Structure formats: C-alpha cells, structure tokens
Short mmCIF file of C-alpha atoms in Angstrom, two decimals:
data_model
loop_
_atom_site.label_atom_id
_atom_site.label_comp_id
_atom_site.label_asym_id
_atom_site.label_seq_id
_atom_site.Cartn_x
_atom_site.Cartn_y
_atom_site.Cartn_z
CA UNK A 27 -18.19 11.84 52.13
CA UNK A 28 -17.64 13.67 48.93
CA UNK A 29 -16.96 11.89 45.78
CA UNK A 30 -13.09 12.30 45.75
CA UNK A 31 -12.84 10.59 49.18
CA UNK A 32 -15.18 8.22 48.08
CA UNK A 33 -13.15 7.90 45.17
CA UNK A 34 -10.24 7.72 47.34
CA UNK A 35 -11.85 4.71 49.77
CA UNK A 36 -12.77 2.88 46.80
CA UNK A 37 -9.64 2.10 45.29
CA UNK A 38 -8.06 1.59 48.63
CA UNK A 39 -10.60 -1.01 49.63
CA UNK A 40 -12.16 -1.95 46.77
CA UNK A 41 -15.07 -0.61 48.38
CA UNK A 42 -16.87 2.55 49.62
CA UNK A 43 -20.33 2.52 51.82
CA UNK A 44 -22.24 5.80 51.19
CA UNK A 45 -25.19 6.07 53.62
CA UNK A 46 -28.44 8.13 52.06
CA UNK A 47 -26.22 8.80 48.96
CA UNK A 48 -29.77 9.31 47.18
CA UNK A 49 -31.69 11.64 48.99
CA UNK A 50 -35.26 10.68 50.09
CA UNK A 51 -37.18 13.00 47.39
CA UNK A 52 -35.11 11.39 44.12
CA UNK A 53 -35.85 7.97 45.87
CA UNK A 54 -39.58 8.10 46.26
CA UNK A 55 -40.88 7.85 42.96
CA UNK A 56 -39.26 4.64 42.83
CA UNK A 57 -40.41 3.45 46.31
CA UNK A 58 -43.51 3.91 45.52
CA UNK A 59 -43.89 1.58 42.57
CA UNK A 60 -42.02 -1.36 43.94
CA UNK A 61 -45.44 -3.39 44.40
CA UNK A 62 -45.40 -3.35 40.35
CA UNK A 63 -42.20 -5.73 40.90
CA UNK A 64 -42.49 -7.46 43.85
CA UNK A 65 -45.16 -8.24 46.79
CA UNK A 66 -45.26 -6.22 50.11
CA UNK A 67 -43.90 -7.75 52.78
CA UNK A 68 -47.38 -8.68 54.06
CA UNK A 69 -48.73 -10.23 50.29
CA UNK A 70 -45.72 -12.56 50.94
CA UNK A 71 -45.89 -13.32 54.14
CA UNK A 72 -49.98 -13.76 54.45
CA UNK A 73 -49.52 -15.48 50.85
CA UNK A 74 -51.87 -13.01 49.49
CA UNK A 75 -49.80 -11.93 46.47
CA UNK A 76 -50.29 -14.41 44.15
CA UNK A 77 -46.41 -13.70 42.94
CA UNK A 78 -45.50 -14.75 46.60
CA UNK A 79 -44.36 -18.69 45.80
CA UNK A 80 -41.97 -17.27 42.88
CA UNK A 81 -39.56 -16.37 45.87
CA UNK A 82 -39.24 -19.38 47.92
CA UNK A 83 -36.38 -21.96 47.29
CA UNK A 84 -33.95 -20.12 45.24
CA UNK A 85 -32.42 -16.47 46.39
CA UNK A 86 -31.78 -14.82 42.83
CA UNK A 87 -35.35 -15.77 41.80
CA UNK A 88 -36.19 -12.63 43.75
CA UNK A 89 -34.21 -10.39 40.32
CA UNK A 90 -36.32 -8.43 37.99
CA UNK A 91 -33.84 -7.04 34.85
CA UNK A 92 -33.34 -4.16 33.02
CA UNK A 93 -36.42 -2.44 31.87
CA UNK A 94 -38.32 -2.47 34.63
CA UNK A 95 -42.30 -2.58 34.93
CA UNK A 96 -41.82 0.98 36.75
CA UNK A 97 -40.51 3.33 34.48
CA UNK A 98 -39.09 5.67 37.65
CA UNK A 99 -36.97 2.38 39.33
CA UNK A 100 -35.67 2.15 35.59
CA UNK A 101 -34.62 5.98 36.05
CA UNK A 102 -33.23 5.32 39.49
CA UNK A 103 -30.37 3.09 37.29
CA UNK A 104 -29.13 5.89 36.23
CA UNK A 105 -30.42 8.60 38.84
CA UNK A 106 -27.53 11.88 38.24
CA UNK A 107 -25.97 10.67 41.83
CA UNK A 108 -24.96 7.41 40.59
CA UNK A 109 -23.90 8.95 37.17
CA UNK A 110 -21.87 11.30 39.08
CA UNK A 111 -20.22 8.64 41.24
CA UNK A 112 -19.71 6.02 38.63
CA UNK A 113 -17.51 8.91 36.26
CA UNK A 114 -15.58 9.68 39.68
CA UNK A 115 -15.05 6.17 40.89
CA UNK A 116 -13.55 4.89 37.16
CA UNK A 117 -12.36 8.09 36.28
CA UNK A 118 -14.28 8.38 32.97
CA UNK A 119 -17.62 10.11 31.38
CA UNK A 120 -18.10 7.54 28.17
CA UNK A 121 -18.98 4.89 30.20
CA UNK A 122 -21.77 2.09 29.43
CA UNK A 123 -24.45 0.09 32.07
CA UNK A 124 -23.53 -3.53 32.03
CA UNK A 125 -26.33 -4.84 33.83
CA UNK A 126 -28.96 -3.72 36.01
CA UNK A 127 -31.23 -5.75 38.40
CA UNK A 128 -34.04 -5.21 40.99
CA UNK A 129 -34.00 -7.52 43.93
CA UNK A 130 -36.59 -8.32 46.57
CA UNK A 131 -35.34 -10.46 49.26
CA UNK A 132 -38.04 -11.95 52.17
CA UNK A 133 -37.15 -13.76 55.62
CA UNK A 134 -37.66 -17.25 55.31
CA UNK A 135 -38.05 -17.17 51.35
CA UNK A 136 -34.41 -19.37 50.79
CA UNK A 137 -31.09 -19.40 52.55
CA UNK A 138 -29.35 -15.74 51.62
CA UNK A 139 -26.21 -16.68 53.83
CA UNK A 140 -23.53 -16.51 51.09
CA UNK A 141 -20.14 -17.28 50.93
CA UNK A 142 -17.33 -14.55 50.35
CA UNK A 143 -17.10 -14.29 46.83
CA UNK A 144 -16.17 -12.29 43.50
CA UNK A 145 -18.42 -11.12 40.90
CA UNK A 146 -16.04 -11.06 38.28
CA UNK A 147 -17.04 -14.54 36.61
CA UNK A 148 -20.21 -13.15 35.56
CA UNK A 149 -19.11 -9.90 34.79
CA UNK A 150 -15.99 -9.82 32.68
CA UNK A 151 -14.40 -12.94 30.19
CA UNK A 152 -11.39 -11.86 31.78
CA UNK A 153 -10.53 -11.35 35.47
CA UNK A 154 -10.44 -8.22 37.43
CA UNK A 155 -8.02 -5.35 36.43
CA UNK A 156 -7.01 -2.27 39.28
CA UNK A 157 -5.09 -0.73 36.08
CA UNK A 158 -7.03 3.10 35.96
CA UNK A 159 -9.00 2.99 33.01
CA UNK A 160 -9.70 -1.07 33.19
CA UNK A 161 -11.62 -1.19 36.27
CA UNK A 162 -15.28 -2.31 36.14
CA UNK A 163 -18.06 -1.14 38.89
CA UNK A 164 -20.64 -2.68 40.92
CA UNK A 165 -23.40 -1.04 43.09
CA UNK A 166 -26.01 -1.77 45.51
CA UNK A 167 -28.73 0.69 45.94
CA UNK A 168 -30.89 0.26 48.96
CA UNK A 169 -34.51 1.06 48.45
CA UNK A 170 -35.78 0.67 51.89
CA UNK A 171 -33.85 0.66 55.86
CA UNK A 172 -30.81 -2.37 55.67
CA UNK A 173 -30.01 -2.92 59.14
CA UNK A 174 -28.40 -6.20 60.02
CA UNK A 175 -31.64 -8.29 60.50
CA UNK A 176 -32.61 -7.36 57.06
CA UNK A 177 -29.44 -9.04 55.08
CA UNK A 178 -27.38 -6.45 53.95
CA UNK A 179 -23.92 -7.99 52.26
CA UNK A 180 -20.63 -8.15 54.03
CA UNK A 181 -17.26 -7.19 52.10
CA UNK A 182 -13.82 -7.40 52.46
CA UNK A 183 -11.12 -4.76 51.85
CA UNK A 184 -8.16 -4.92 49.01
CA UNK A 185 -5.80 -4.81 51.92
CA UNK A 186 -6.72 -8.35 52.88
CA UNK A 187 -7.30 -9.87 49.31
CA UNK A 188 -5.01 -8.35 47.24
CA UNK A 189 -2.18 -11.21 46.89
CA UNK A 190 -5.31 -13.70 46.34
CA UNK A 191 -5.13 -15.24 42.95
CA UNK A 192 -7.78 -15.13 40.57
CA UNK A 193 -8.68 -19.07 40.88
CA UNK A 194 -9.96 -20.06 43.13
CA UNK A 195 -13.34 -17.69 43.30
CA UNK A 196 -15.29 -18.73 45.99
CA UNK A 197 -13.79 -18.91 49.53
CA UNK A 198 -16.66 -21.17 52.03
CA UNK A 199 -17.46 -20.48 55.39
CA UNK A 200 -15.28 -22.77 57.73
CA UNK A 201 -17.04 -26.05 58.14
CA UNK A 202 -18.71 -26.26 54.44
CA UNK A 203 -17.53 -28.51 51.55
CA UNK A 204 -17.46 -27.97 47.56
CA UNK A 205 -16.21 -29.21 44.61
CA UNK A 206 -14.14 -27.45 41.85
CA UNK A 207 -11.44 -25.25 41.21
CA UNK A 208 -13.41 -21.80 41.65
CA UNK A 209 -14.05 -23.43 45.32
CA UNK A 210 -11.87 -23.06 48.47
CA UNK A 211 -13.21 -24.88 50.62
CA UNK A 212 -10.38 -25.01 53.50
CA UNK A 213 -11.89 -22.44 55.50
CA UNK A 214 -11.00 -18.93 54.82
CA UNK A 215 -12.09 -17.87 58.88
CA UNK A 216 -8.99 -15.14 58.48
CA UNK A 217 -11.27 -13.32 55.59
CA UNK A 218 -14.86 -13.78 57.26
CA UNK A 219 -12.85 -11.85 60.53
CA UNK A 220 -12.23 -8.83 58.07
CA UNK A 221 -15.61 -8.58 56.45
CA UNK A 222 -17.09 -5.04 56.80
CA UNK A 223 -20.89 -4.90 57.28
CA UNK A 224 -22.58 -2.60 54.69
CA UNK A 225 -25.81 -1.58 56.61
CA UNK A 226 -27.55 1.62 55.58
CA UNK A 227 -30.67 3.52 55.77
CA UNK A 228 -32.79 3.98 52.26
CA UNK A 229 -30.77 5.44 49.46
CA UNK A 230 -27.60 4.06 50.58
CA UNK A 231 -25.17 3.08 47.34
CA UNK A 232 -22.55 0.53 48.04
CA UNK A 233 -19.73 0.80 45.08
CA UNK A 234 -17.73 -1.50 44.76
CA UNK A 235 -15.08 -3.32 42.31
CA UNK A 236 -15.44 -6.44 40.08
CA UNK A 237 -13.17 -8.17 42.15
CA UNK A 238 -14.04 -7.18 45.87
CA UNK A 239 -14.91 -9.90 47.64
CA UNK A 240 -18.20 -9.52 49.34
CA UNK A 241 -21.63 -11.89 50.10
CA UNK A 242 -25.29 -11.72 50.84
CA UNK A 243 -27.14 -12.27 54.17
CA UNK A 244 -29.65 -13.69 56.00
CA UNK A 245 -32.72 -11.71 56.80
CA UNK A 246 -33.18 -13.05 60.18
CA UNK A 247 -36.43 -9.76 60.59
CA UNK A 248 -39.34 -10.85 61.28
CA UNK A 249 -41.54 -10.94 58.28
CA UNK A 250 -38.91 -8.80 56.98
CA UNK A 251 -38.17 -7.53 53.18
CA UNK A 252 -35.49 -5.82 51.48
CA UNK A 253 -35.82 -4.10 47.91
CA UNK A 254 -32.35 -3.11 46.69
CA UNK A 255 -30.89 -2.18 42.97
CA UNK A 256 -27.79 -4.27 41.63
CA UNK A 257 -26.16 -2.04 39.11
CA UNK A 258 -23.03 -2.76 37.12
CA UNK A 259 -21.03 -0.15 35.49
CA UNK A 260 -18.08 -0.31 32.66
CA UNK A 261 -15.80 2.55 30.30
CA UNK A 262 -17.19 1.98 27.01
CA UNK A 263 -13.94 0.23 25.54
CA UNK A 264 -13.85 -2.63 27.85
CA UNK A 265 -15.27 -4.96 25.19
CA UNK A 266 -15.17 -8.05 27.91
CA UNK A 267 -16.99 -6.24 30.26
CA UNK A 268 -20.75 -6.24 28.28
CA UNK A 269 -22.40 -8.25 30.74
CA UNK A 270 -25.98 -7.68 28.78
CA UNK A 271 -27.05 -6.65 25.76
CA UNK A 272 -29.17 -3.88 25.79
CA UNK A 273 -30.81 -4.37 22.20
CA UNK A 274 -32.86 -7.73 22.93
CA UNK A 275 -35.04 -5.80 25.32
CA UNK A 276 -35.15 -2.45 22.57
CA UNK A 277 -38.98 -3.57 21.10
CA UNK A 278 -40.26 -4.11 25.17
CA UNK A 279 -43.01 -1.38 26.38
CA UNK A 280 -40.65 -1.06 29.34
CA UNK A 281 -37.69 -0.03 27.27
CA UNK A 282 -39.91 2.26 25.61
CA UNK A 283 -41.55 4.19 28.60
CA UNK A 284 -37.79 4.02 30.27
CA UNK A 285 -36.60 6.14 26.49
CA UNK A 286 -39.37 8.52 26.13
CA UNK A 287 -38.06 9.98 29.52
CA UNK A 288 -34.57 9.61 29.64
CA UNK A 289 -32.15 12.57 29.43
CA UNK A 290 -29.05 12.01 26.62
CA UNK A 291 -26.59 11.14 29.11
CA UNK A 292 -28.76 8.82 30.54
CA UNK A 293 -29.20 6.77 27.04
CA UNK A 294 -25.75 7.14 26.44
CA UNK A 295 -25.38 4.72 29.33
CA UNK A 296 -27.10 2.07 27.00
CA UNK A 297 -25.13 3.22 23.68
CA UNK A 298 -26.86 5.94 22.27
CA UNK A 299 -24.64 8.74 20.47
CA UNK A 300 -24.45 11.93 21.87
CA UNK A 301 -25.94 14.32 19.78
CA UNK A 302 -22.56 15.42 18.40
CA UNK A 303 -22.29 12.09 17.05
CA UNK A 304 -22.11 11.82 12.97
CA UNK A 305 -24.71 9.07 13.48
CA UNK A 306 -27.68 11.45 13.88
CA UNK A 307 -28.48 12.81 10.09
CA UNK A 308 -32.52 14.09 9.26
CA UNK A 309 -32.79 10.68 7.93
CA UNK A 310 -31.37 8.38 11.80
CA UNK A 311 -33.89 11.59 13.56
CA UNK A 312 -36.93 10.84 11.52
CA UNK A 313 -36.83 7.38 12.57
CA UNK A 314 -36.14 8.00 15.99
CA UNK A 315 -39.09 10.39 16.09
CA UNK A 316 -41.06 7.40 14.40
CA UNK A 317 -39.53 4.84 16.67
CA UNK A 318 -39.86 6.83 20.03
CA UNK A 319 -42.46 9.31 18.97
CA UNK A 320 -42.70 10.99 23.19
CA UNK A 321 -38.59 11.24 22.86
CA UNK A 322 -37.69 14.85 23.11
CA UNK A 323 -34.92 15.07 20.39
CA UNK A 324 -34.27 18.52 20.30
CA UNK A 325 -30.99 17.71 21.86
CA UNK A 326 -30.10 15.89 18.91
CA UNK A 327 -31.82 18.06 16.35
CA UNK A 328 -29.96 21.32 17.59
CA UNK A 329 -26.92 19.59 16.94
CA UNK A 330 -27.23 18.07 13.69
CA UNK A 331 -28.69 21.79 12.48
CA UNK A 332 -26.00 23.11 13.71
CA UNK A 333 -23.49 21.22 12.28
CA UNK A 334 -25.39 21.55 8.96
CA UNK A 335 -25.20 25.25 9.40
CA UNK A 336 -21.28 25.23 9.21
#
C-alpha cells in the first residue's frame, strides 16, 4: 500500500494497518536496545530482571516516555517512514509530536483485555475533528512479530462509529458494569462484531485517528512479550492537541543524546525552527553550539550566513 491509499483507507476508516511499513534494517538498531527499557521475555518470566515486578498489576506501567534510555528507539519516533506517513495522512509538513511512548507488554503481567474506546480524552481538550487540517494522529509501531496470541489491539471503522456522539467514551464488553457518563455500559456487542484485528509482523505501523475506536489485548502466548511504540502526531496550530511538553525533559541526558543526532526535520517535530527561521542569529547558534556542543548546525549556520549575505 502506498501512502495515498493509505491515506485514502485512513480517512475512510479512521484507520489504516501497514504490515512491515519499517523495513527490518531501519528497525534493528532499535531492536537491539530494547533490554535498556524493558526485560526479555525470559528476565520476566524466570524473575531474573530485577525490573520484572514493575509490570505486574497495572497494564500502562509497562510505558517508558519520550526520551528514551536508547537513543536509536528515540530516532525510531520519528524514523523518515513515519515522517513521511504522518505529512500524507494529515495532509501537512509543519506538524509537531504530541507524545511518544515505549510499551512492553508480558502474558500474565495484568489483564490487557480492553474495552473499545477513544483516545481523544487524553489527547485533545476538545473532541475529535475529521475537518482536513484539524485531524490529530495516533500510531502503533510494532517492534517485534504481533500475532493474535501476543495482544495486538482491535479497531473499529468510521463506517460503524461515525453517528456516535462524543459522550459517552467508553463502550464495555457485553456483560461488564461502570459508572459515569464517559461509560456505556449497555453492551455495545454490534461494535465488538466490527472490530478489525491489527496483527502484523515487526515494523508494522498502525495509524490511526484521535477518535477511532480501538482496544488492547490479551497476550494469551506463552511466556510471551510484545515491545511496540505509541506515537501521537498533531499540525502545529492545533493548540489543544499538545498532549506533552517537550521542554521539561530538555536538561535529561536522553534528550541530549536523542539532539546531538537528530536531522532538522526531525527536531522540528519537537519545535525547533527550521533554519530559515529569524530565530537563529550568531548569538541563538553560539548557544546552541554551547548547549548541544555534538549538534551539527551547519544546517542552521548556512542559512543564517546566507541570509546575512543578502
């Protein structure tokens, strides 16, 4: 699938499932550094990671955030392939990273059986928008094999949502009970008929909107484990869209290893000008080169000489 059918299935469904999206050589560097996250599936399983017991009892205790310990699952965020699919999917190159999560999930850890939700509550202080220009993007990004057994989430197309109101949120299995008004709990057994499995080998990107309704899985593998990426894009002008503030994390070592080898349109992701930006001057560059001394500015320098030049 090419990006404008991709394109095309996502605003139909609200969805698209790309399969190997990121090939296997642009996903390995990040493979391989997962155990500076999270435990193999045999350190949790034998209990011989002493991070093992963090995972057990709750299913998002299994999130790392935005810088990550490895510096190449931080690049993976924002890996050209998702860069390229995010501009097609919202139609837009000045867009910004709302959020960005690592997940580990292990069989037996915690119940990962969701119910058919959307993220939008979290996401956005308003509620979902399919207006072109107003849409915000979700992704998973599967690090490892997703079959069935190994929990990968369900979702549900527009054309069986779309004259669902915003309120309530949360639509529980048939059977279950809740309280609130962001809970229907009448038994929505019409929507969990419709779901669409999203299984996929390594590399496989599931986009999807805001207000797609979707849920996690059980890992029913034994000793299973699945490492995925939860990514969340936005156009720069949705101010009610900035799920996370990028600038808390600026004086981390992560943040800094993730800078020194980022590209320019991967830190404009996070907010940095483009070098044609009236922001960079000699005096904003000689900081930078103070504050990120292994950042290659020279895009930035070229164009603030250049501009001097004229």
């Amino acid at each position: 699938m090419d990006l404008k059918d991709a394109t095309r299935t996502w605003q139909a469904d609200g969805f698209v499932v790309l399969p190997a999206f990121i090939p296997t050589d642009e996903l390995s560097a990040a493979v391989n550094e997962v155990d500076q996250l999270f435990p193999s599936a045999a350190g949790f399983h034998d209990s011989t990671d002493p991070r093992a017991e963090r995972f057990i009892g709750d299913e998002f205790a299994g999130i790392d955030t935005f810088p990550f310990a490895s510096t190449a699952i931080s690049l993976l965020a924002v890996n050209h392939r998702i860069l390229d699919l995010a501009e097609s999917l919202l139609g837009d190159t000045d867009l910004r990273l709302s959020s960005a999560e690592a997940w580990a999930k292990y069989t037996g850890a915690c119940d990962y059986d969701q119910d058919l939700h959307r993220d939008y509550l979290n996401h956005t202080l308003l509620v979902p928008s399919t207006t072109s220009g107003h849409r915000q993007l979700e992704m998973f990004v599967f690090l490892d094999d997703v079959p069935e057994e190994l929990g990968p989430p369900h979702l549900v197309s527009r054309k069986h949502t779309a004259d669902l109101p915003a309120v309530p949120n949360w639509y529980l299995r048939p059977g279950r009970e809740g309280t609130g008004r962001f809970v229907d709990d009448s038994g929505g057994p019409e929507l969990y008929a419709a779901e669409v499995s999203g299984t996929g080998p390594a590399g496989t990107v599931i986009a999807f909107e805001t207000g797609t309704f979707h849920r996690g899985t059980q890992l029913t593998a034994p000793r299973g484990v699945r490492y995925s990426m939860h990514l969340g894009f936005r156009p720069a002008n949705l101010e009610w869209g900035q799920r996370t503030g990028w600038a808390a994390q600026g004086f981390e070592r992560a943040w800094v290893d993730f800078v020194h080898r980022a590209s320019p349109r991967q830190l404009h992701l996070f907010g940095f000008p483009p070098p044609e930006h009236p922001y960079w001057t000699s005096e904003t560059l000689a900081g930078m080169a103070l504050r990120y001394p292994e950042l290659d500015l020279t895009p930035w320098i070229t164009s603030v000489s250049a501009r001097l030049a004229q």
